Structure formats: structure tokens, C-alpha cells
Coordinates of C-alpha atoms in Angstrom, one line a residue:
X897 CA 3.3 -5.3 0.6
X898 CA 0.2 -6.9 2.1
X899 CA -2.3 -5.5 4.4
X900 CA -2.9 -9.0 6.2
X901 CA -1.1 -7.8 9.3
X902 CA -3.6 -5.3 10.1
X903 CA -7.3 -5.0 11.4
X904 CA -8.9 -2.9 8.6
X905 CA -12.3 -2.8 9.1
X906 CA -14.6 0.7 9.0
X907 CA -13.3 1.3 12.3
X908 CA -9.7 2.0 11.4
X909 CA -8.2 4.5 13.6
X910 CA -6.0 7.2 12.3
X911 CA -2.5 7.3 14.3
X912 CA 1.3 8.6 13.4
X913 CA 2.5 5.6 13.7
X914 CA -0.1 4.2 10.2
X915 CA 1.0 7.1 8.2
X916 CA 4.0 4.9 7.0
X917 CA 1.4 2.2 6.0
X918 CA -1.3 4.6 3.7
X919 CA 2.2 5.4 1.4
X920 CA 2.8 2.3 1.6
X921 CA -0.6 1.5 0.1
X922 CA -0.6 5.0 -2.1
X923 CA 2.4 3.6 -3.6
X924 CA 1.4 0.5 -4.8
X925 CA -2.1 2.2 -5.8
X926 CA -0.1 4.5 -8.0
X927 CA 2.2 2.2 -9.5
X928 CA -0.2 -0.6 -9.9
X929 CA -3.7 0.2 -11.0
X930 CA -4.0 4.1 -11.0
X931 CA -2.5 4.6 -14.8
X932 CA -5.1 2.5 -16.2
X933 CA -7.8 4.1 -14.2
X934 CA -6.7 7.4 -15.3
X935 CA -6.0 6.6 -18.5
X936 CA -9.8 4.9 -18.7
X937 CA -10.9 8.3 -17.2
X938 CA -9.5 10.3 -19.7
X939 CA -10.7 8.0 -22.5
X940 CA -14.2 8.5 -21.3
X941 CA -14.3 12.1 -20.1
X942 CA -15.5 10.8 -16.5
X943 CA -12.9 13.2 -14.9
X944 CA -11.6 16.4 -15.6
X945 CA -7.5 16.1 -15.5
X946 CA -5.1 19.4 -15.2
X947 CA -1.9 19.0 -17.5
X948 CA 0.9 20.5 -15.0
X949 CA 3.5 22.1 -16.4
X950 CA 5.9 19.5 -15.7
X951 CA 4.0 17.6 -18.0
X952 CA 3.9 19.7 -20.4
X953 CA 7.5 21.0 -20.6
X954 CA 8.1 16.7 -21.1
X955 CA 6.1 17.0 -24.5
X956 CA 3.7 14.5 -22.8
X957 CA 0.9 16.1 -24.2
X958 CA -0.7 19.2 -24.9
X959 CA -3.0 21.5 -22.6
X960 CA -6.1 18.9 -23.3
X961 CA -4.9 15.4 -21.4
X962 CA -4.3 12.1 -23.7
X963 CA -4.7 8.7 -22.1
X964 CA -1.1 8.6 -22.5
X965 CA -0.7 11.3 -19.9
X966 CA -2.9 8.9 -17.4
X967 CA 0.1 6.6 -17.3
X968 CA 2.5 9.7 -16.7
X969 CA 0.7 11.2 -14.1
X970 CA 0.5 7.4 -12.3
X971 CA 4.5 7.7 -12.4
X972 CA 5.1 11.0 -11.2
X973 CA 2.3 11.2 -8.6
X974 CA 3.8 7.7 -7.4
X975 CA 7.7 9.5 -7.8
X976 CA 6.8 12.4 -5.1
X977 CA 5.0 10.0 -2.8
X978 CA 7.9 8.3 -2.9
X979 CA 10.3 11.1 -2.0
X980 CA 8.0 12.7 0.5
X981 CA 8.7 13.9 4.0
X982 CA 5.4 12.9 6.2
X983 CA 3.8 14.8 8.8
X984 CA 1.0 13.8 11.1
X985 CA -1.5 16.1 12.6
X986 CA -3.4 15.4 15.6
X987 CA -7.2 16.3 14.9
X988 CA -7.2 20.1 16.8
X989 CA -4.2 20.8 14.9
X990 CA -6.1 20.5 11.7
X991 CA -8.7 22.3 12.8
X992 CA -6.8 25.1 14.1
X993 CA -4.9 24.9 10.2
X994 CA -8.2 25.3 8.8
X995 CA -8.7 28.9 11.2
X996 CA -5.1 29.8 10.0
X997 CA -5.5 29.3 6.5
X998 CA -8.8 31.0 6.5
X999 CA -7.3 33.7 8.0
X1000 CA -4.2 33.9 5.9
X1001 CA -6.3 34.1 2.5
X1002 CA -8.5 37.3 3.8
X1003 CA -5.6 38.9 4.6
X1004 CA -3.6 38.1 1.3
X1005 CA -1.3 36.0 2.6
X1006 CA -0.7 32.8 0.1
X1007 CA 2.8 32.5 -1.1
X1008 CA 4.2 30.5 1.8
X1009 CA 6.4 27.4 1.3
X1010 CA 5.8 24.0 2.1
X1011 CA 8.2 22.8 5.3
X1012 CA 10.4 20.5 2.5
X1013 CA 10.1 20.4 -1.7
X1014 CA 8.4 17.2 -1.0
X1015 CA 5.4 16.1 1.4
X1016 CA 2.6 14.0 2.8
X1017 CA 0.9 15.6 5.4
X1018 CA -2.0 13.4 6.9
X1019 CA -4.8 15.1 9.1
X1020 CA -7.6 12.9 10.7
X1021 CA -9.8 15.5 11.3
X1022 CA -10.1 16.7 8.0
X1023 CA -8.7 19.3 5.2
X1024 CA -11.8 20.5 3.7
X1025 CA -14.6 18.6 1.2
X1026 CA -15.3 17.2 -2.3
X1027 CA -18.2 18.8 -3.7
X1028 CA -19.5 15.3 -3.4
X1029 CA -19.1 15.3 0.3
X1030 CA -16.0 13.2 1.0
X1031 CA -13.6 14.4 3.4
X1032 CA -9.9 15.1 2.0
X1033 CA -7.9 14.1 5.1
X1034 CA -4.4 13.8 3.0
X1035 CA -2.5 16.0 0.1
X1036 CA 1.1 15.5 -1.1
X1037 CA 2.8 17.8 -3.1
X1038 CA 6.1 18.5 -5.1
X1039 CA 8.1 21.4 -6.8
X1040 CA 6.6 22.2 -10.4
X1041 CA 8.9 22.9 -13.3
X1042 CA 7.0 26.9 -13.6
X1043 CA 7.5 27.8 -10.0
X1044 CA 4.5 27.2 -8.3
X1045 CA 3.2 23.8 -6.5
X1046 CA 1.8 20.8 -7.8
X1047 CA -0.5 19.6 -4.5
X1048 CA -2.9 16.7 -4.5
X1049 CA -5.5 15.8 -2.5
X1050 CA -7.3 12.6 -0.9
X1051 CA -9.7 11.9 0.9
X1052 CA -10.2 9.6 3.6
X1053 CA -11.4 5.8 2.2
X1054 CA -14.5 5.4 4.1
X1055 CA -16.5 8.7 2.8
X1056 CA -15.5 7.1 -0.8
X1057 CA -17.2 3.7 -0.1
X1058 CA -19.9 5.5 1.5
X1059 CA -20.7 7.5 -1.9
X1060 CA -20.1 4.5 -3.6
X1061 CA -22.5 2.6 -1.4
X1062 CA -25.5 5.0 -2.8
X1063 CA -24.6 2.8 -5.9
X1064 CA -23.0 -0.3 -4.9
X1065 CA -23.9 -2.1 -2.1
X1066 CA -22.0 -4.6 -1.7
X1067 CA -21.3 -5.8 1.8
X1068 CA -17.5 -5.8 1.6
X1069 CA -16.9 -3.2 -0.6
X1070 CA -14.2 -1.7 2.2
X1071 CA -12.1 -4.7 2.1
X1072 CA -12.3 -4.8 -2.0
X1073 CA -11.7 -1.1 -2.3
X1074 CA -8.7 -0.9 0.6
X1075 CA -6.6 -3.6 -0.8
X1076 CA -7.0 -2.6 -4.7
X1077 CA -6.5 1.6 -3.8
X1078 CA -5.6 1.6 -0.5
X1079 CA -6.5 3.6 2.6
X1080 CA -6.5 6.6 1.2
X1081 CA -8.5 7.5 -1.9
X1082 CA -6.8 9.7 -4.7
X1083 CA -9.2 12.6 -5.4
X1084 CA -7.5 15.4 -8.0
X1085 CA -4.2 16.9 -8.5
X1086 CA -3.9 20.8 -9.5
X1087 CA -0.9 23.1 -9.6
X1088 CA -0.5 26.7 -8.1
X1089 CA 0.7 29.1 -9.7
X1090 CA 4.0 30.5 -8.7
X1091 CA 3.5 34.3 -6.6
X1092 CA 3.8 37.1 -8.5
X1093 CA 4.4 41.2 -7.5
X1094 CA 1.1 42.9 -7.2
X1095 CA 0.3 46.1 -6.7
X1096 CA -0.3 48.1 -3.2
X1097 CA -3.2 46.7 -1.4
X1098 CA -3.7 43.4 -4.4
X1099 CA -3.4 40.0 -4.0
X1100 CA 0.3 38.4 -3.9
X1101 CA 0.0 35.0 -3.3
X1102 CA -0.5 31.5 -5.4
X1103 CA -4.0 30.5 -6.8
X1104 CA -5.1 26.8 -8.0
X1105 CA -4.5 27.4 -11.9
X1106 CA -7.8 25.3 -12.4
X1107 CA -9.7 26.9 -9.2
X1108 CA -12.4 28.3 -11.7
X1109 CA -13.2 24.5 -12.6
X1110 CA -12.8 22.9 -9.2
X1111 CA -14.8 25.3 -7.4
X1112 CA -14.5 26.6 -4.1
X1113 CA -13.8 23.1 -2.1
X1114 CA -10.6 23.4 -4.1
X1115 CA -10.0 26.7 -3.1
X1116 CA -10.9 25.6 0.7
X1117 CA -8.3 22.8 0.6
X1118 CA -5.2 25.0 -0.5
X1119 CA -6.2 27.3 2.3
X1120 CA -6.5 24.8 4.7
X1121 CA -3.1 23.3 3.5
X1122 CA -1.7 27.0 3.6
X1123 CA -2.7 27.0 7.5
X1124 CA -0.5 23.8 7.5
X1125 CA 2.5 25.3 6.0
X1126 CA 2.4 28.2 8.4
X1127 CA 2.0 26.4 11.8
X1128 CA 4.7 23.8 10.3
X1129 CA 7.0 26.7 9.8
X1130 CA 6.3 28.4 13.0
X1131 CA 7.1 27.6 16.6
X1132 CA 3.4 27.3 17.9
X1133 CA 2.7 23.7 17.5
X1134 CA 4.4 20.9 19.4
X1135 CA 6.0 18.2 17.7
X1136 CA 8.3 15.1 17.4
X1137 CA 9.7 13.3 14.8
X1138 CA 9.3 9.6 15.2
X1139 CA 12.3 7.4 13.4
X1140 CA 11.5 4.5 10.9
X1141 CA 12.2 1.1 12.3
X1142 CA 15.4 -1.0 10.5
X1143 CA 12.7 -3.0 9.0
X1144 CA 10.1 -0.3 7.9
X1145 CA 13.3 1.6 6.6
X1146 CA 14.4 -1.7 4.7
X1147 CA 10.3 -2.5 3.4
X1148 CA 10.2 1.3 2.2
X1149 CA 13.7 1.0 -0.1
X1150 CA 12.3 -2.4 -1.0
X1151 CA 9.4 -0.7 -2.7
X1152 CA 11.3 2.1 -3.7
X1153 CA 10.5 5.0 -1.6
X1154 CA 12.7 7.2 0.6
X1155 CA 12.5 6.3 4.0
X1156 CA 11.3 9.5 6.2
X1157 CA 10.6 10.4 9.9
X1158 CA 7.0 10.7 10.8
X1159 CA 6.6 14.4 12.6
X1160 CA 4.0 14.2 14.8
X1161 CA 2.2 17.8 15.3
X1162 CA 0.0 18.5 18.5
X1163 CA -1.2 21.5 20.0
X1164 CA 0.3 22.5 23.6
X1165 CA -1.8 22.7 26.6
X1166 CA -2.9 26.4 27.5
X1167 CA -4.8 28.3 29.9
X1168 CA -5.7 31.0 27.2
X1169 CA -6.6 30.1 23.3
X1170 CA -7.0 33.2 22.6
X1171 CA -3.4 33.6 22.9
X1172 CA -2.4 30.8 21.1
X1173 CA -5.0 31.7 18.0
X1174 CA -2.8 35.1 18.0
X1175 CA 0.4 33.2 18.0
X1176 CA -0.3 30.9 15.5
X1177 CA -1.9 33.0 12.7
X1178 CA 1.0 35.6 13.5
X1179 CA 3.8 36.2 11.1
X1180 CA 6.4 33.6 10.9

């Protein structure tokens, strides 16, 4: 797949109907270039990598991640984009997921499920920050072989060229980065771990199993995506589920992903918000 068909310039604008186009690109950044970046990565120590248990229950590698692992984790990451449903929030939905999640985690309330085993939600107006300051905009996510989640996060390509930038100022760097990694730009992939029974008044939900190392951004992203899980289960969000073209359905089998509807999430009008804040944070 090329990108020549499209105007990407620093002004690209988010819509449903480019969500198809950032897997698209995700894809090919995962099976083409991302397992010898990662592997490089783990090679030099440049970036911390969490062994999931899937990954470990393979004999990949141990706990501690070899660069072999770097061209596993390309594979799999690239398998569950692949397979995933996609979902598209308009920017007050995410900001109203942000509220819910918030909300949700104060009150204990973290062992939801995703709205299918496999996803790609994509939200414009943003799922949280890097400790470096990019916006995540994007996180897929799969089943993991110990029960919990394996979710991973990106953040939106323009606050990556803008930290590169401080470094590298080269005048097209947005062209040269979009067509080697793609729209989107693959931050970190974690795993939760699966709920387990506490006891009266403690805390029964799913935690980032390498929250202690990521720090609290992480922690801010799962909540956020928790508000997203809850308003997609619920019935206070509007939405539509926009079919794939013959031909993008053909193009996606071509590169060997699962063609999916794109649902489209949006916030119905109303007189009172109050109203809708109760409905939406509200049990499901």
C-alpha cells in the first residue's frame, strides 16, 4: 500500500472514514520495519520492553526481553492489528471517556471488558500523555494467554516529529517519518492483569503489571481506555457502523488483515449534561 493518494501534510485531519488507512499503515509498520527497531532497542537498552505472558508461555524468552523477542512482538502486535474491530470517537466523546474512566478508577471499578477480544479504538482528541509530552490518540488490544489484556498505545505522528524536531530538524521529517512508520506512532505495549476477588471495600479491578515502571501517564491511559469500554458497552453514546468498500475489503485481505466496520461514536445533543455525565458513568 502507498500513501500517494492522500494529502499528508501537518494538517492531516482525523476522520472515521481514515481509520481504515492508519492500520493500513500500522500494518505495514509492524510487519516491515518495527522488528528491527525493536530488536535494535532491546540490543541497546534505549527502551524498556514488558515480556507478556503470551510470550512467555511461547518459550520466546524469559522475563528480561532478548532481541529475539523484538521480532516476535513485531508479529504479534501486527497479528491483533490485523484482526481488530475499529472504533472511531468523535473528539467530546473522548473527552467525556477520559471523565468516565477517571471516575470509574476512584470508585474501584476496573475489570470491564473490551466491546470485542480484539480492537483499535482511534480518538482525535486524545487518550492521555507520554511522560515526554506526546499525545496517545490510538491503543489496540488483544486477549492475553493469563487472563488479563495486552493493550498498546500510540500516539498521534505529529507530537512524535515535534519531539524529534528538538533534535532533528529536518524540514521534511513528516513525510520521511509517515511513510516509513505511518500515521500513527507506536509508543509501548503492557499487559493487565486479569481481576481478581478482593476483599470488602479493596480494589477488584485490573492494573498495568509494569504500572510501577511506566508511571502514572500509563496508569492515565488504561483509565481513559476503561471510560471507552464502558460508554462502548452502554447505551449513552450514539453511533454507526460504517461498512468497508468492495475494494478497501479486497486491499485489507490483500495485506492480510480482517476487514471490519468502522463504528463511529458521537455524543447526542442534550439540553442537560448533567444528565448525560450521570448516564454515562452509570452502571452498565
Amino acid at each position: 500500500m502507498t500513501t500517494n493518494s492522500w494529502v499528508l501534510d501537518e494538517g492531516f485531519g482525523w476522520s472515521a472514514d481514515k481509520l481504515r488507512m492508519a492500520r493500513h499503515l500500522a500494518k505495514r509498520f509492524l510487519g516491515e520495519i518495527a522488528g528491527e527497531l525493536f530488536r535494535t532497542e532491546i540490543s541497546t537498552g534505549a527502551r524498556p520492553y514488558l515480556v507478556p505472558s503470551d510470550a512467555l508461555a511461547a518459550g520466546v524468552c524469559g522475563p528480561d526481553a532478548t532481541p529475539e523477542f523484538g521480532d516476535w512482538l513485531a508479529q504479534a502486535e501486527a497479528e491483533r492489528v490485523a484482526r481488530a474491530r475499529l472504533f472511531y470517537l468523535e473528539p467530546p466523546v473522548g473527552e467525556l471517556a477520559i471523565q468516565v474512566g477517571a471516575d470509574l478508577r476512584t470508585r474501584g471499578i476496573g475489570s470491564l471488558r473490551p466491546p470485542a477480544p480484539y480492537g483499535l479504538v482511534l480518538c482525535p482528541s486524545g487518550l492521555g500523555y507520554t511522560a515526554d509530552g506526546m499525545q496517545l490518540i490510538a491503543a489496540h488490544w488483544g486477549p492475553a494467554v493469563a487472563g488479563g489484556w495486552w493493550i498498546t498505545w500510540w500516539a498521534d505522528m505529529r507530537s512524535y516529529v515535534a519531539w524529534t524536531r528538538e533534535h532533528n530538524p529536518e524540514p521534511d521529517l513528516w513525510k520521511t517519518l509517515v511513510s516509513n512508520m505511518g500515521l500513527l506512532h507506536y509508543i509501548h505495549a503492557t499487559e493487565t492483569s486479569p481481576p481478581q476477588p478482593a476483599p470488602p471495600g479493596g480494589w477488584d479491578g485490573e492494573y498495568l503489571l509494569d504500572a510501577d515502571h511506566m508511571g502514572p501517564e500509563a496508569r492515565g491511559a488504561l483509565a481513559a481506555l476503561t471510560g471507552v469500554w464502558h460508554l462502548l458497552a452502554g447505551d449513552s453514546v450514539a453511533r454507526e457502523r460504517l461498512s468497508p468498500t468492495a475494494a478497501d475489503a479486497a486491499l485489507d485481505r490483500e495485506f492480510g488483515i480482517v476487514p471490519s466496520k468502522i463504528t463511529r461514536v458521537w455524543l447526542p445533543s442534550t439540553d442537560d449534561p448533567d444528565r448525560l455525565w450521570d448516564y454515562a458513568a452509570g452502571p452498565v
